[in-house]
PDB file of C-alpha atoms in Angstrom:
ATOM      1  CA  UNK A   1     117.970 103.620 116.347  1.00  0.00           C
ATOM      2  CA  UNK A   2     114.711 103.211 118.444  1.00  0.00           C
ATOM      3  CA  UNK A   3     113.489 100.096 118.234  1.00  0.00           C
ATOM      4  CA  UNK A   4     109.551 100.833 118.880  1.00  0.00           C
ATOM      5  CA  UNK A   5     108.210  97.061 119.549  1.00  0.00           C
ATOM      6  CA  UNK A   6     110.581  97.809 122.493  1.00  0.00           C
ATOM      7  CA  UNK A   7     107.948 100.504 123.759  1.00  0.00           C
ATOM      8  CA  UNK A   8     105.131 100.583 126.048  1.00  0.00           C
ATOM      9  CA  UNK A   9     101.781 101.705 124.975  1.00  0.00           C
ATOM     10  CA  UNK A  10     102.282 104.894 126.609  1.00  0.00           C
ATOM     11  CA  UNK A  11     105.587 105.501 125.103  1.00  0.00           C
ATOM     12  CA  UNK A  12     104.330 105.352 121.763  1.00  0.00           C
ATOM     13  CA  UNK A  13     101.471 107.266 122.945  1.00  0.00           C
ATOM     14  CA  UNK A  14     103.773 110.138 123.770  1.00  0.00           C
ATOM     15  CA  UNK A  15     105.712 109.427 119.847  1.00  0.00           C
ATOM     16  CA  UNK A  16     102.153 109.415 118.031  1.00  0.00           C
ATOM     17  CA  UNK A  17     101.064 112.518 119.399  1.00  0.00           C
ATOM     18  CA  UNK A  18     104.034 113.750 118.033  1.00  0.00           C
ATOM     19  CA  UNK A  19     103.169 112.332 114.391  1.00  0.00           C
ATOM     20  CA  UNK A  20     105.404 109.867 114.034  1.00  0.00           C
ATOM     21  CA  UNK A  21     104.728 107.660 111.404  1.00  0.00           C
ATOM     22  CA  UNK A  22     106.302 104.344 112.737  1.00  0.00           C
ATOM     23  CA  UNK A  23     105.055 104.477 116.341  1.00  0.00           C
ATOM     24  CA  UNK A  24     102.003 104.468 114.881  1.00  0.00           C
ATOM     25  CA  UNK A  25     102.620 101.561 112.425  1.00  0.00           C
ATOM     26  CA  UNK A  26     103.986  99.894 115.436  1.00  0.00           C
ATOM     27  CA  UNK A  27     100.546 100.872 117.377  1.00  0.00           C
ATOM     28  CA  UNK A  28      98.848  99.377 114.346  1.00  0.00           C
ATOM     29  CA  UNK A  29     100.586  96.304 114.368  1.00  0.00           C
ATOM     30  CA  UNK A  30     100.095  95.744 117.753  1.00  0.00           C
ATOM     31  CA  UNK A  31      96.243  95.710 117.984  1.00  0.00           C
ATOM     32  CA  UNK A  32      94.895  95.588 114.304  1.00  0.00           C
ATOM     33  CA  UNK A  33      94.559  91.561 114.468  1.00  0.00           C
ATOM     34  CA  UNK A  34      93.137  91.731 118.336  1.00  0.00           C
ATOM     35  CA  UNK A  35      90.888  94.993 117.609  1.00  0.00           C
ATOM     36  CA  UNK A  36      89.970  92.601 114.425  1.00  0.00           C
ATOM     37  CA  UNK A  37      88.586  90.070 116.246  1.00  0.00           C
ATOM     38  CA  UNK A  38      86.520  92.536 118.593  1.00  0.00           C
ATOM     39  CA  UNK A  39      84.770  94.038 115.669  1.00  0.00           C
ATOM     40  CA  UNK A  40      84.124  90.547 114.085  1.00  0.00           C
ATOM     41  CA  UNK A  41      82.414  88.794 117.572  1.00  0.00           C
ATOM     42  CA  UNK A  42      79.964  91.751 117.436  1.00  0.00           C
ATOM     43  CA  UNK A  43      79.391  91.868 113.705  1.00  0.00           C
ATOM     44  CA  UNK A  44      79.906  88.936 112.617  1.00  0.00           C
ATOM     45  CA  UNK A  45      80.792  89.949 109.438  1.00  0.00           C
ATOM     46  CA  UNK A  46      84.533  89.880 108.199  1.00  0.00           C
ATOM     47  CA  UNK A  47      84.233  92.749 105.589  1.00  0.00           C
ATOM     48  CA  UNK A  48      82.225  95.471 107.854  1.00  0.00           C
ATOM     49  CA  UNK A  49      84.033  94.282 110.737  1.00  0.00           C
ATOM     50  CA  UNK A  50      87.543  95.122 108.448  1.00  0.00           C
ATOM     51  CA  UNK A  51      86.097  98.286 107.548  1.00  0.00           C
ATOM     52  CA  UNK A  52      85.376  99.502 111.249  1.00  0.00           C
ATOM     53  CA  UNK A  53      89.181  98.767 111.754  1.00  0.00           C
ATOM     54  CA  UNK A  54      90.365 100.985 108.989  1.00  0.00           C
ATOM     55  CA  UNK A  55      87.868 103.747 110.703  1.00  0.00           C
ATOM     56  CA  UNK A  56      89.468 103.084 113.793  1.00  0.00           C
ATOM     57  CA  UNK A  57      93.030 104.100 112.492  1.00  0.00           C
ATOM     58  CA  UNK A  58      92.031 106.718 110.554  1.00  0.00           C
ATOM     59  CA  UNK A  59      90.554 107.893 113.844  1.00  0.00           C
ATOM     60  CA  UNK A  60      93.265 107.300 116.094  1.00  0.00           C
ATOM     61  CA  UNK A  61      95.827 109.479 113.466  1.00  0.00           C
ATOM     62  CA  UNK A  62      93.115 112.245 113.143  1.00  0.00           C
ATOM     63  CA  UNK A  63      93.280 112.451 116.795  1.00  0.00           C
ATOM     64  CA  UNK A  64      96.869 111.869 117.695  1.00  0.00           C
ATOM     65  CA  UNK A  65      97.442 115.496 119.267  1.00  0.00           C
ATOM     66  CA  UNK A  66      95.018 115.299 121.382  1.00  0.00           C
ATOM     67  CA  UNK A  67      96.045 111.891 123.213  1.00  0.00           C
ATOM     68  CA  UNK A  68      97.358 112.045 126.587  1.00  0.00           C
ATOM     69  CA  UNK A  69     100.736 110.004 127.684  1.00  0.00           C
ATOM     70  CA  UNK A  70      98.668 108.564 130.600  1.00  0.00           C
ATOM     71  CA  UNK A  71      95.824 107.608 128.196  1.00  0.00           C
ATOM     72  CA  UNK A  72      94.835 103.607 128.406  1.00  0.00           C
ATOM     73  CA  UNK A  73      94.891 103.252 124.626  1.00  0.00           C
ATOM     74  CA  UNK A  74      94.142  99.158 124.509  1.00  0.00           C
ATOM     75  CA  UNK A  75      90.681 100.346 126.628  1.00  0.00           C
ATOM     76  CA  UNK A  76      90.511 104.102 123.961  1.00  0.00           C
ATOM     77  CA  UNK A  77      90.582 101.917 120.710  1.00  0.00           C
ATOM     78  CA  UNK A  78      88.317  99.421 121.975  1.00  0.00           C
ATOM     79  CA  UNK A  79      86.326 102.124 123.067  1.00  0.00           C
ATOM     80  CA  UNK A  80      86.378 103.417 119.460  1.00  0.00           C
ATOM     81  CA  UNK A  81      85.808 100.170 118.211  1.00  0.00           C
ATOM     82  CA  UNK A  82      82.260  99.343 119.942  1.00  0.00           C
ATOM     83  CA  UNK A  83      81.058 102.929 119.529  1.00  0.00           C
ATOM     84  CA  UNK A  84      81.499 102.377 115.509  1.00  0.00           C
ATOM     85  CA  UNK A  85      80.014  99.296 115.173  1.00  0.00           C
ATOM     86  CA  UNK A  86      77.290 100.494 116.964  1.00  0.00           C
ATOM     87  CA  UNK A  87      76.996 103.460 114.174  1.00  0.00           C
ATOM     88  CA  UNK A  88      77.454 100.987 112.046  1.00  0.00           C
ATOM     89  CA  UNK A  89      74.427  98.875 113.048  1.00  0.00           C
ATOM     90  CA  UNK A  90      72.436 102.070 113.256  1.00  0.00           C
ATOM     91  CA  UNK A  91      73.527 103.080 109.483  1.00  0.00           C
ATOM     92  CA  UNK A  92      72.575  99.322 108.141  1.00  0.00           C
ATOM     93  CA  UNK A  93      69.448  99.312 110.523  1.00  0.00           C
ATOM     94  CA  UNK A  94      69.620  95.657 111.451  1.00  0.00           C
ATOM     95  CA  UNK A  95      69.228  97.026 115.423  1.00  0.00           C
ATOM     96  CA  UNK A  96      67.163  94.283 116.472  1.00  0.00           C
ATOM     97  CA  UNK A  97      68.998  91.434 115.141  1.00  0.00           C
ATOM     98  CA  UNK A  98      72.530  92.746 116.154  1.00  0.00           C
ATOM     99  CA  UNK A  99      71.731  94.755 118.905  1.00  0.00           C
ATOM    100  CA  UNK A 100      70.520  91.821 120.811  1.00  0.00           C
ATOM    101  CA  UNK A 101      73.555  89.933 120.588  1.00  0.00           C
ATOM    102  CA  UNK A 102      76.015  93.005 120.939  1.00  0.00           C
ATOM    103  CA  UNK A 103      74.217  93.446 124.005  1.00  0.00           C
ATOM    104  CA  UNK A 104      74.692  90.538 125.696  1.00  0.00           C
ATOM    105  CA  UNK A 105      78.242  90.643 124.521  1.00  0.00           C
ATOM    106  CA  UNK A 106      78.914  94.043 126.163  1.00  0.00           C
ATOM    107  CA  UNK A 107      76.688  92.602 128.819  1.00  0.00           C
ATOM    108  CA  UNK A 108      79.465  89.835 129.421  1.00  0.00           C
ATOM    109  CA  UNK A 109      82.682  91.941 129.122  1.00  0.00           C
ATOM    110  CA  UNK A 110      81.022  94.956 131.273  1.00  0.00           C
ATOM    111  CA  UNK A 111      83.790  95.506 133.797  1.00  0.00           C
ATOM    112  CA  UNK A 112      86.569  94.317 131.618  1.00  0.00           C
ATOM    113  CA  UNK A 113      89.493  96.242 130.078  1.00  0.00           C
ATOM    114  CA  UNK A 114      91.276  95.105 126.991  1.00  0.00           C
ATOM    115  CA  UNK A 115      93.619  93.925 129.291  1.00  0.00           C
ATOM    116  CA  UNK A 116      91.516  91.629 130.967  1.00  0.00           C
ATOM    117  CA  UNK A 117      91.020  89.867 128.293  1.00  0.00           C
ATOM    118  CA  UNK A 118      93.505  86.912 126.930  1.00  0.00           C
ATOM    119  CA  UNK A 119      93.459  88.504 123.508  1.00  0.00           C
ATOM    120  CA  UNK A 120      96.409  90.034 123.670  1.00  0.00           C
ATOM    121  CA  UNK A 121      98.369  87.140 125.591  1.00  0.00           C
ATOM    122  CA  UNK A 122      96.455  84.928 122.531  1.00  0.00           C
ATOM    123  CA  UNK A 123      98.339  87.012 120.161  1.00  0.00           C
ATOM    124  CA  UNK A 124     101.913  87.049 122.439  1.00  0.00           C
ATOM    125  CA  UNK A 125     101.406  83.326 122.427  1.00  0.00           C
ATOM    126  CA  UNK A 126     100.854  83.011 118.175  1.00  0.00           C
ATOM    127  CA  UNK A 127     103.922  85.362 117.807  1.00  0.00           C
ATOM    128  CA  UNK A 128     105.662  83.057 119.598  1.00  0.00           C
ATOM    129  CA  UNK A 129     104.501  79.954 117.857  1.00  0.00           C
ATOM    130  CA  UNK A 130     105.193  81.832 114.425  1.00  0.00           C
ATOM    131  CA  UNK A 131     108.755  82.277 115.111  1.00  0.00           C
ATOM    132  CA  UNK A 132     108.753  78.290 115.960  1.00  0.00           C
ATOM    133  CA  UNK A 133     107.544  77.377 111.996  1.00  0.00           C
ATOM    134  CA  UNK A 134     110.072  76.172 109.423  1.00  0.00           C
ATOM    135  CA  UNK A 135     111.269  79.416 107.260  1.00  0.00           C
ATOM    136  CA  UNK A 136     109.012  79.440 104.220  1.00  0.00           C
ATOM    137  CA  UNK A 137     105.532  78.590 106.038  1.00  0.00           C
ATOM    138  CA  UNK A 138     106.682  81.097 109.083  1.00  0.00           C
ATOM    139  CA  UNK A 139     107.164  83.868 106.414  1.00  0.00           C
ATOM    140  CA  UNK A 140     104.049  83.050 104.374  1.00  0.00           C
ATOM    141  CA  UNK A 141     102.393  82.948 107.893  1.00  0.00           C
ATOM    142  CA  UNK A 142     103.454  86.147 109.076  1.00  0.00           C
ATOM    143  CA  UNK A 143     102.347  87.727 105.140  1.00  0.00           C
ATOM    144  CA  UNK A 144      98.853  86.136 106.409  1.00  0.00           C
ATOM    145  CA  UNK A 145      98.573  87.022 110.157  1.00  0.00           C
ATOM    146  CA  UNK A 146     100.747  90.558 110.504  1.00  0.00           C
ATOM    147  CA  UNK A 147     100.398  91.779 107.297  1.00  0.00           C
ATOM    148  CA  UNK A 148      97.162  90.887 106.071  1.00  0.00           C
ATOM    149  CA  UNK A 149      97.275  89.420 102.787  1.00  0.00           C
ATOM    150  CA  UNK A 150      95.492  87.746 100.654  1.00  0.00           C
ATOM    151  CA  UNK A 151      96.257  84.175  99.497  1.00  0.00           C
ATOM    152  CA  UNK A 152      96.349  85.370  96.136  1.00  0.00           C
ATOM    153  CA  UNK A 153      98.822  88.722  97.299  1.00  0.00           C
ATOM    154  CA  UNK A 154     101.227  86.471  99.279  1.00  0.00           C
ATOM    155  CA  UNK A 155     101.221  83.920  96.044  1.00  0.00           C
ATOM    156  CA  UNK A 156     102.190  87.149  93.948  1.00  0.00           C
ATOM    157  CA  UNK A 157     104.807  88.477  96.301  1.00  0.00           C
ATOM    158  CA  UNK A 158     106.223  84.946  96.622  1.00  0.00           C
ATOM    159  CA  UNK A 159     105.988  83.852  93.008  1.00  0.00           C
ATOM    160  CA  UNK A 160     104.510  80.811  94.055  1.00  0.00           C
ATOM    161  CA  UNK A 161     100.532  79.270  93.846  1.00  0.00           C
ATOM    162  CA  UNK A 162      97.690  80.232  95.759  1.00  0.00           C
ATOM    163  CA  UNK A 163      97.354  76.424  96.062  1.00  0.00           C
ATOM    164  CA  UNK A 164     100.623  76.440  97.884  1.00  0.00           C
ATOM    165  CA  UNK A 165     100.360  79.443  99.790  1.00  0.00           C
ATOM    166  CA  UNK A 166      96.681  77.856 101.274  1.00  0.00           C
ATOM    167  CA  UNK A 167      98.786  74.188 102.089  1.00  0.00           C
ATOM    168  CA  UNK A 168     101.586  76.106 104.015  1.00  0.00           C
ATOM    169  CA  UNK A 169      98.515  78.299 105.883  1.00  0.00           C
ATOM    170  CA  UNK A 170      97.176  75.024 106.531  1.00  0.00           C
ATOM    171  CA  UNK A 171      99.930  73.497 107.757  1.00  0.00           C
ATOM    172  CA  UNK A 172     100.970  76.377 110.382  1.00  0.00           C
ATOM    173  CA  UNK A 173      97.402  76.376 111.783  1.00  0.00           C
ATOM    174  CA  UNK A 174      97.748  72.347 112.300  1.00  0.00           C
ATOM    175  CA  UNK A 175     100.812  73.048 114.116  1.00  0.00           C
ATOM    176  CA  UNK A 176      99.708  75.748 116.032  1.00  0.00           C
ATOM    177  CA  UNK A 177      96.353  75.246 117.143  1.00  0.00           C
ATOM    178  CA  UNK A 178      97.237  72.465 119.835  1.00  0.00           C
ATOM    179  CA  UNK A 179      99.385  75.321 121.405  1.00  0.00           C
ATOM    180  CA  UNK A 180      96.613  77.977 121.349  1.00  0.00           C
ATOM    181  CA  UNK A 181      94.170  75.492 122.532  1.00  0.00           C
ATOM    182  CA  UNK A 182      94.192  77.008 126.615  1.00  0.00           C
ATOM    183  CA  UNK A 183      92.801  80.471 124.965  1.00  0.00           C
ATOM    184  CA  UNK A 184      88.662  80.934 124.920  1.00  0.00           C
ATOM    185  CA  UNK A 185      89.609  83.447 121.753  1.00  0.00           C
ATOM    186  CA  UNK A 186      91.744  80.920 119.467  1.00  0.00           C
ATOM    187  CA  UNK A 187      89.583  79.199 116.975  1.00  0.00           C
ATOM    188  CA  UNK A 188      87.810  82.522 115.931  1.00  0.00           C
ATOM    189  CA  UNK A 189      91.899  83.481 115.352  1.00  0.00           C
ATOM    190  CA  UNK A 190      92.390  80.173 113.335  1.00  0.00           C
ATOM    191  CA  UNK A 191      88.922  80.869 111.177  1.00  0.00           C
ATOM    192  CA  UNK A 192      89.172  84.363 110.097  1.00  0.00           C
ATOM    193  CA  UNK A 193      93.100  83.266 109.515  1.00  0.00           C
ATOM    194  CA  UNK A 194      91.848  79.875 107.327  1.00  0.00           C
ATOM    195  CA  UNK A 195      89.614  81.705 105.162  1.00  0.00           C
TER     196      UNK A 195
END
């Protein structure tokens, strides 16, 4: 069976262009929380930054046939993702306010692709420290960080409080964050993951 975390970008690439579901899941996986975290620094706003994140998969499976295998899809999506946000700015005419700021953030990361940037060794680092945590706050973790849920959808799924759920959270973060520390991109991570 083919074990897609296994595969480069441009492997699944090749796999998405020819529809298949769980490259792109594993595609999804792979930069939601990082692509996340883009949208939110230029935002600054954790529900229109999630919603510009659901646009951008909905666009990259609209447009699956017509990606190339030599395509550099960390530097396409976050291509996608700054052109969105800035539609979104226009829609919600705050232009001065954000546009200012986005600005100077573009202005900063010019000449920089995706992979430039420690986000992604961030992440490599936290999936790392994940599989480190004691087995019920590493799989309440993961529920938080690589599925997305809720406090109150991991305490369903769990059968267990939203009060504990929040204390394990907790916890993982306390043990994490002195390993993340080296990264310019961690405690914007550790918020959005807190809250």
């Amino acid at each position: 069976m083919l074990e897609y975390h296994k595969l480069n970008d441009n492997e699944l690439t090749d796999l998405v262009r020819k529809s298949d579901e769980l490259a792109f899941a594993e595609i999804y996986q792979r930069y939601w929380t990082i692509m996340y975290m883009h949208a939110l620094k230029m935002l600054k706003n954790e529900e229109d930054a999630r919603d510009v994140i659901q646009e951008l998969f909905t666009t990259l499976w609209s447009k699956c046939q017509s990606l190339t295998s030599s395509i550099n899809l960390s530097g396409y999506l976050y291509t996608i993702v700054r052109n969105k946000v800035l539609d979104l700015i226009e829609q919600k005419k705050t232009r001065s306010i954000h546009l200012e700021s986005l600005a100077l953030y573009l202005e900063e990361h010019h000449n920089k692709t995706l992979e430039d940037l420690t986000e992604r060794e961030m992440m490599q680092a936290l999936d790392h420290e994940i599989g480190q945590l004691p087995g019920k706050m590493r799989v309440i973790f993961q529920m938080r960080v690589k599925e997305h849920k809720t406090y109150k959808e991991i305490a369903e799924a769990l059968e267990i409080s939203d009060k504990t759920v929040k204390k394990q959270v907790s916890n993982a973060i306390k043990l994490i964050k002195p390993k993340l520390s080296g990264f310019t991109g961690w405690p914007l991570l550790l918020y959005f993951l807190s809250r």
